[in-house]
Amino acid sequence: MKEDITNIETLTITDIAELKKRSEFVEGKYTGLGKGKNLIVIQVESLQNFVIDHFHEGQEVTPNLNRLIREEGSLYFNNYYQQLGRGNTSDAEFVTHNSLYPSMEEPTYTQYVDNTFYGLPWILRDNGYIAWAFHGYKKDFWNRDKAYLNQGFQRFVSEEDYDLTETIGFGLTDVEFFKQSMGYLKELDGLDDKPFYAFMITLTSHNPFKMPEKYKYLNIKAEYEDTLLGNYLQAIHYTDKAIGQFIEDLKREGLYDNSILVIYGDHFAINSLNKDDQKLMTDYLGYPYDLDEMLKIPLIIHIPSLEANETITRIGSALDFLPTMLNIMGYKNEKGLMFGVDLINYEGENFVAPQTYALKGSIITDEILLEMSRDGIFENSRVYNIKTRELLNPLDFIEKHKMVIEEINKSEYILKADFFAQ
Ligand code: GP9
């Protein structure tokens, strides 16, 4: 069966009412714990979930992230997936902030640069915050400088604002990025008597993950020396160290206890669709390195006033970030529509609908992974039980597949129609 999965012409009144209902604020667990506090969100380049609590030859790969996860006040989402379109890292930002699917035609920040949005920066601003973005690379990369205006950022601290005292790969090292950003955070702190939202994007752990000798802190097992995996472990360990130093600096400057700190990965580092890398990873991890493991990124939220520590296993993706954060921050989304759910309080079945590295119509739930066939014929899709890896009949999941396509099409209509401008 070859099907028409193209765009829809309009949203019905019922569709809009249903989306509005879904986007309504519902009080629940942890609601409002972040109200009035600063929010610092760090989007980490290529941070995959498998490195969390992972040891290589007895060495802890991400000791600082692990410590943060174990700390009182931390929520760790260990079943959380990337959601990208053509704009890679920039789409990770877009989906995270807006709870809309990204465009699959062009990077969303380019194609819809002039659209009206009501994502996290705007909602926080409407509630008295100042919102700045930070990234140690060229401001026009991914069209960020232009797109950030309608995303709601009031200032973009980019490469031209930092001293390029030390660079690796693309640009400014993460250690320098965090060190120099602290000056701007101090400027932001209390500015106009307002709390702040700081969105920080790291860079050093970017593919091909080649670190200078002096920053190769791990002893890599001989067989992984100079492989993509060996290089990645070195790079992500370096970034973890930089984050650890930043957390210490936040404490020293008195910002830690008055800020919600969020850390998540933008997207995968090692591609499971490359057969050699898949085999290398499967042998290394001792379990199948398939799409589900590849697309999983960690999400960590630290709330200073929370006297609890929790690992949240409910499935979710970057699409769910905004409703989840709005619950914690205690602010309503009064003007926008969201396709994600609050991962802390939502009780229904959630799903992830990847469109990169799997075709539109693919779906991951807590139980199954349906991967659409490249020939577009539904019967040729691969479906398996996510726990046992047992192969299942795709026809038993056709309703889920249709639902996912509908969701993506509705979201795409919102972008194409510039819906929030109406
Ligand atoms: C550059 C950085 C990398 O600004 O965001 O983007 P990517 O190549 O990973 O999409």
XYZ file of C-alpha atoms and ligand atoms in Angstrom:
432
model
C 0.000 0.000 0.000
C 1.552 3.272 -1.117
C -0.133 6.202 0.581
C -0.453 9.925 0.284
C 1.364 11.440 3.232
C 1.576 14.965 1.893
C 0.453 18.167 3.545
C -3.073 19.054 4.587
C -4.925 22.100 3.265
C -6.326 23.400 6.525
C -6.970 22.728 10.194
C -10.624 22.159 11.078
C -12.320 23.941 13.976
C -12.307 20.596 15.788
C -8.550 20.203 15.177
C -7.876 23.664 16.587
C -10.124 23.085 19.599
C -8.402 19.769 20.294
C -4.939 21.328 20.021
C -5.989 24.209 22.302
C -7.281 21.716 24.872
C -4.032 19.782 24.669
C -2.000 22.945 25.181
C -3.957 23.970 28.304
C -2.101 24.322 31.582
C -2.927 21.564 34.056
C -1.524 21.759 37.582
C 0.233 18.652 38.838
C 3.481 17.337 40.239
C 6.314 19.908 40.463
C 4.084 22.699 39.051
C 5.533 26.164 39.477
C 8.696 25.170 41.375
C 10.698 27.348 38.998
C 8.409 30.377 39.057
C 10.412 33.599 39.189
C 13.738 31.744 39.136
C 16.341 32.173 36.415
C 16.382 29.463 33.773
C 19.664 28.284 32.258
C 19.296 25.737 29.454
C 22.415 24.132 27.964
C 21.996 22.364 24.627
C 25.020 20.087 24.330
C 26.461 19.208 20.918
C 26.153 15.467 20.082
C 25.357 14.356 23.637
C 23.887 10.850 23.384
C 22.257 9.040 26.252
C 24.516 5.975 26.224
C 27.422 7.957 27.733
C 25.445 8.684 30.912
C 26.690 6.521 33.778
C 29.023 4.857 31.315
C 32.503 3.630 32.200
C 35.290 3.071 29.685
C 38.156 0.938 30.976
C 37.049 1.830 34.505
C 36.925 5.581 33.785
C 33.680 7.528 34.213
C 32.948 9.237 30.890
C 30.546 11.935 32.187
C 31.260 12.237 35.942
C 29.815 15.765 36.203
C 26.530 14.982 34.465
C 26.251 11.800 36.558
C 26.820 13.791 39.761
C 24.166 16.305 38.731
C 21.694 13.500 37.970
C 22.258 12.002 41.457
C 21.902 15.374 43.228
C 18.776 16.234 45.210
C 16.483 18.328 43.015
C 17.402 16.581 39.772
C 15.048 14.964 37.285
C 16.667 12.713 34.692
C 14.673 11.704 31.600
C 16.329 8.553 30.294
C 13.866 7.693 27.516
C 14.034 11.000 25.654
C 14.621 11.350 21.897
C 15.973 13.902 19.453
C 13.574 15.458 16.927
C 15.244 16.997 13.893
C 14.447 18.204 10.387
C 16.747 19.644 7.725
C 18.263 22.119 10.150
C 19.992 19.625 12.447
C 21.198 21.423 15.621
C 19.080 24.480 14.874
C 15.972 22.301 14.569
C 16.779 20.727 17.933
C 16.529 24.275 19.336
C 13.412 25.045 17.354
C 11.488 21.946 18.435
C 12.647 22.302 22.035
C 11.418 25.876 22.282
C 8.199 25.589 20.262
C 6.800 22.048 20.646
C 6.182 21.984 16.874
C 7.621 19.497 14.374
C 10.478 20.938 12.289
C 10.208 21.469 8.543
C 11.452 18.650 6.341
C 11.907 20.964 3.361
C 14.538 23.420 4.596
C 16.014 24.333 7.978
C 13.045 25.753 9.904
C 15.044 28.834 10.943
C 15.455 29.702 7.237
C 12.138 28.637 5.741
C 10.007 30.177 8.496
C 12.310 32.949 9.679
C 9.545 35.569 9.401
C 6.787 33.554 11.088
C 5.253 34.519 14.402
C 6.083 32.094 17.216
C 5.084 31.750 20.872
C 7.704 29.433 22.264
C 9.600 29.363 25.538
C 11.566 32.645 25.154
C 8.349 34.584 24.392
C 6.326 32.935 27.159
C 9.039 33.708 29.702
C 9.268 37.294 28.444
C 5.494 37.653 28.788
C 6.038 36.650 32.417
C 8.694 39.246 33.119
C 11.898 37.528 32.001
C 14.801 38.688 29.843
C 15.805 36.050 27.224
C 19.325 35.819 25.763
C 20.985 33.133 23.610
C 24.697 32.191 23.744
C 26.834 30.326 21.204
C 30.567 30.571 20.465
C 30.230 30.375 16.690
C 29.259 32.586 13.759
C 25.976 34.329 14.417
C 24.545 33.687 10.952
C 25.156 29.915 10.977
C 21.769 28.186 10.590
C 20.368 31.736 10.170
C 20.290 32.020 13.955
C 20.866 35.777 14.079
C 17.731 36.465 12.043
C 15.598 33.604 13.394
C 16.253 34.472 17.049
C 14.302 37.721 16.744
C 10.993 35.959 16.117
C 11.944 33.141 18.462
C 11.886 35.793 21.175
C 15.549 36.306 22.102
C 16.454 39.871 22.967
C 20.203 39.394 22.541
C 22.402 36.813 20.852
C 25.886 36.578 22.356
C 27.799 34.944 19.471
C 31.375 34.416 18.268
C 32.006 38.137 17.738
C 31.287 38.805 21.434
C 33.831 36.263 22.740
C 37.638 36.403 22.734
C 38.686 33.476 20.564
C 41.506 32.667 22.962
C 41.191 28.946 22.263
C 39.388 27.118 19.453
C 38.850 23.458 18.573
C 37.122 22.325 15.367
C 34.279 24.749 14.622
C 35.159 27.448 17.126
C 35.507 28.559 20.727
C 36.199 25.719 23.179
C 33.466 24.822 25.642
C 35.696 25.707 28.619
C 36.256 29.227 27.244
C 32.614 29.499 26.189
C 31.349 28.864 29.707
C 34.088 30.924 31.359
C 33.437 33.994 29.203
C 29.652 33.564 29.251
C 29.753 33.948 33.037
C 30.541 37.646 32.548
C 27.354 38.044 30.511
C 25.306 36.021 33.019
C 26.476 38.355 35.794
C 25.385 41.287 33.634
C 22.016 39.589 33.119
C 21.522 38.710 36.772
C 19.020 41.173 38.187
C 19.044 43.313 35.012
C 15.961 45.571 35.126
C 14.984 43.632 38.281
C 13.958 40.710 36.086
C 14.795 37.001 36.177
C 16.604 35.735 33.094
C 16.430 32.946 30.554
C 19.881 31.975 29.229
C 19.946 29.501 26.350
C 23.504 28.202 25.830
C 24.667 26.033 22.921
C 27.985 24.171 23.242
C 30.236 23.298 20.306
C 33.426 21.335 21.045
C 31.942 17.824 20.960
C 31.079 18.176 17.273
C 31.790 15.459 14.727
C 34.573 14.297 13.946
C 35.317 14.697 17.702
C 39.067 15.172 17.228
C 40.582 16.598 20.406
C 44.112 17.969 20.808
C 46.415 15.560 22.723
C 46.378 17.748 25.860
C 42.600 17.374 26.168
C 42.506 13.605 25.697
C 41.922 12.827 29.363
C 40.685 9.236 28.963
C 42.801 6.163 28.320
C 41.027 4.636 25.337
C 41.204 0.868 24.882
C 43.658 0.102 22.037
C 41.011 -1.267 19.628
C 38.980 1.980 19.876
C 41.952 4.360 19.629
C 41.346 6.795 16.713
C 37.905 5.355 15.922
C 34.809 7.563 15.831
C 33.776 6.038 19.175
C 37.166 6.552 20.841
C 37.293 10.161 19.635
C 33.707 10.777 20.722
C 34.330 9.506 24.253
C 37.310 11.883 24.560
C 35.328 14.855 23.230
C 32.233 14.321 25.343
C 34.400 13.757 28.437
C 36.021 17.142 27.771
C 32.599 18.801 27.433
C 31.422 17.131 30.642
C 34.458 18.621 32.394
C 33.621 22.068 30.997
C 30.039 21.728 32.283
C 31.349 20.636 35.696
C 33.511 23.774 35.904
C 30.554 25.908 34.835
C 28.367 24.437 37.599
C 31.097 25.254 40.142
C 31.248 28.818 38.757
C 27.464 29.158 39.012
C 27.724 28.142 42.672
C 30.598 30.540 43.333
C 28.685 33.435 41.756
C 25.568 32.644 43.783
C 23.507 31.786 40.691
C 23.081 28.036 41.189
C 20.520 28.141 43.999
C 18.407 30.720 42.217
C 18.335 29.067 38.805
C 16.716 26.066 37.185
C 19.520 24.346 35.277
C 18.643 22.188 32.277
C 21.039 20.119 30.178
C 20.140 18.045 27.116
C 21.745 16.668 23.957
C 20.845 18.114 20.557
C 21.294 14.904 18.555
C 23.259 11.695 18.098
C 27.005 11.396 17.596
C 27.352 7.948 16.018
C 25.122 6.939 13.118
C 23.503 3.504 13.407
C 22.614 3.600 9.701
C 26.315 3.286 8.908
C 26.825 -0.501 9.038
C 30.462 -0.344 10.250
C 29.626 2.102 13.052
C 26.562 0.103 13.995
C 28.624 -3.067 14.353
C 31.328 -1.248 16.291
C 28.729 0.166 18.694
C 26.776 -3.087 19.058
C 29.980 -4.996 19.899
C 31.065 -2.237 22.285
C 27.780 -1.814 24.156
C 26.832 -5.502 24.145
C 23.296 -4.761 22.942
C 21.856 -3.773 19.524
C 22.823 -0.270 18.497
C 19.683 0.458 16.514
C 17.678 3.581 15.725
C 16.162 3.754 19.216
C 19.539 3.804 20.974
C 21.028 6.196 18.432
C 18.251 8.801 18.716
C 18.163 8.817 22.523
C 19.544 11.946 24.200
C 19.588 12.723 27.932
C 17.485 15.474 29.496
C 18.435 16.625 32.995
C 16.506 19.288 34.915
C 17.836 20.547 38.247
C 15.371 22.408 40.481
C 17.034 23.837 43.615
C 13.874 23.845 45.754
C 12.921 20.243 44.933
C 13.568 17.839 47.777
C 13.503 14.790 45.561
C 15.479 13.041 42.886
C 13.771 11.156 40.115
C 14.494 9.248 36.920
C 11.579 9.647 34.539
C 11.303 6.682 32.173
C 8.222 7.836 30.222
C 9.024 8.080 26.507
C 9.309 11.582 25.096
C 11.266 13.836 22.788
C 12.363 17.423 22.287
C 8.743 18.037 21.241
C 7.724 17.543 24.890
C 10.271 19.961 26.334
C 8.108 23.104 26.263
C 5.022 21.685 28.052
C 7.302 19.931 30.562
C 9.190 23.155 31.329
C 6.039 25.284 31.455
C 4.720 23.007 34.190
C 7.931 23.400 36.196
C 8.126 27.152 35.590
C 4.411 27.567 36.301
C 3.547 29.610 33.212
C 0.699 29.068 30.737
C 1.037 29.009 26.976
C -1.744 31.483 26.259
C -1.082 32.206 22.596
C 0.518 29.122 21.047
C -0.325 25.487 20.378
C 1.851 22.581 21.437
C 2.146 19.082 19.992
C 4.104 17.673 22.930
C 3.024 16.674 26.428
C 4.217 17.420 29.977
C 6.417 14.373 30.593
C 5.989 14.687 34.373
C 2.208 14.715 34.573
C 0.816 13.335 31.299
C -0.774 9.962 31.894
C -1.694 8.844 28.362
C 0.476 6.919 25.942
C 3.143 9.131 24.419
C 5.142 8.538 21.247
C 8.054 9.852 19.221
C 7.756 10.466 15.466
C 11.251 10.742 13.960
C 11.525 12.106 10.420
C 15.274 12.083 9.988
C 17.128 8.742 9.819
C 13.621 7.226 9.595
C 10.917 8.259 7.150
C 7.757 10.195 7.987
C 5.228 7.793 9.515
C 7.827 5.970 11.619
C 7.029 5.797 15.304
C 8.637 4.846 18.592
C 6.536 4.076 21.667
C 7.365 2.474 25.000
C 6.652 -0.857 23.349
C 7.484 -0.808 19.651
C 9.576 0.810 16.960
C 8.004 1.065 13.503
C 10.509 2.049 10.860
C 8.959 2.974 7.510
C 10.387 1.213 4.496
C 12.466 3.373 2.135
C 10.229 2.262 -0.775
C 7.263 3.971 0.952
C 5.259 0.714 0.966
C 3.768 0.329 4.411
C 3.758 -3.489 4.423
C 7.521 -3.471 3.962
C 8.074 -1.461 7.158
C 10.083 -3.000 9.973
C 8.331 -3.201 13.343
C 9.832 -4.732 16.444
C 9.197 -4.992 20.150
C 11.576 -2.486 21.678
C 12.450 -4.696 24.642
C 12.645 -8.187 23.121
C 13.534 -7.067 19.532
C 10.926 -9.595 18.312
C 9.732 -8.694 14.779
C 6.013 -7.836 14.539
C 3.454 -7.437 11.762
C 3.336 -3.808 10.510
C -0.373 -4.103 9.700
C -1.133 -4.291 13.435
C 0.233 -0.745 13.805
C -1.311 1.032 10.836
C -3.572 3.207 13.042
C -0.598 4.482 15.035
C 1.250 5.181 11.801
C -1.702 7.189 10.434
C -2.045 9.141 13.673
C 1.625 10.151 13.505
C 1.283 11.398 9.918
C -1.766 13.434 10.899
C 0.114 15.012 13.783
C 3.054 15.996 11.605
C 0.757 17.377 8.893
C -1.175 19.498 11.375
C 2.023 20.923 12.774
C 3.335 21.604 9.275
C 0.141 23.451 8.430
C 0.750 25.755 11.399
C 4.146 26.665 9.946
C 2.954 27.012 6.350
C -0.053 29.170 7.285
C 1.961 31.268 9.788
C -0.915 30.320 12.044
C 0.018 32.336 15.151
C 0.167 35.561 13.131
C -3.551 35.297 12.307
C 27.200 25.222 14.864
C 26.595 24.091 15.604
C 26.701 22.798 14.866
O 26.676 26.467 15.158
O 25.335 24.383 16.042
O 25.566 22.434 14.192
P 25.376 20.989 13.531
O 26.426 20.852 12.447
O 25.574 19.929 14.601
O 23.998 20.982 13.031
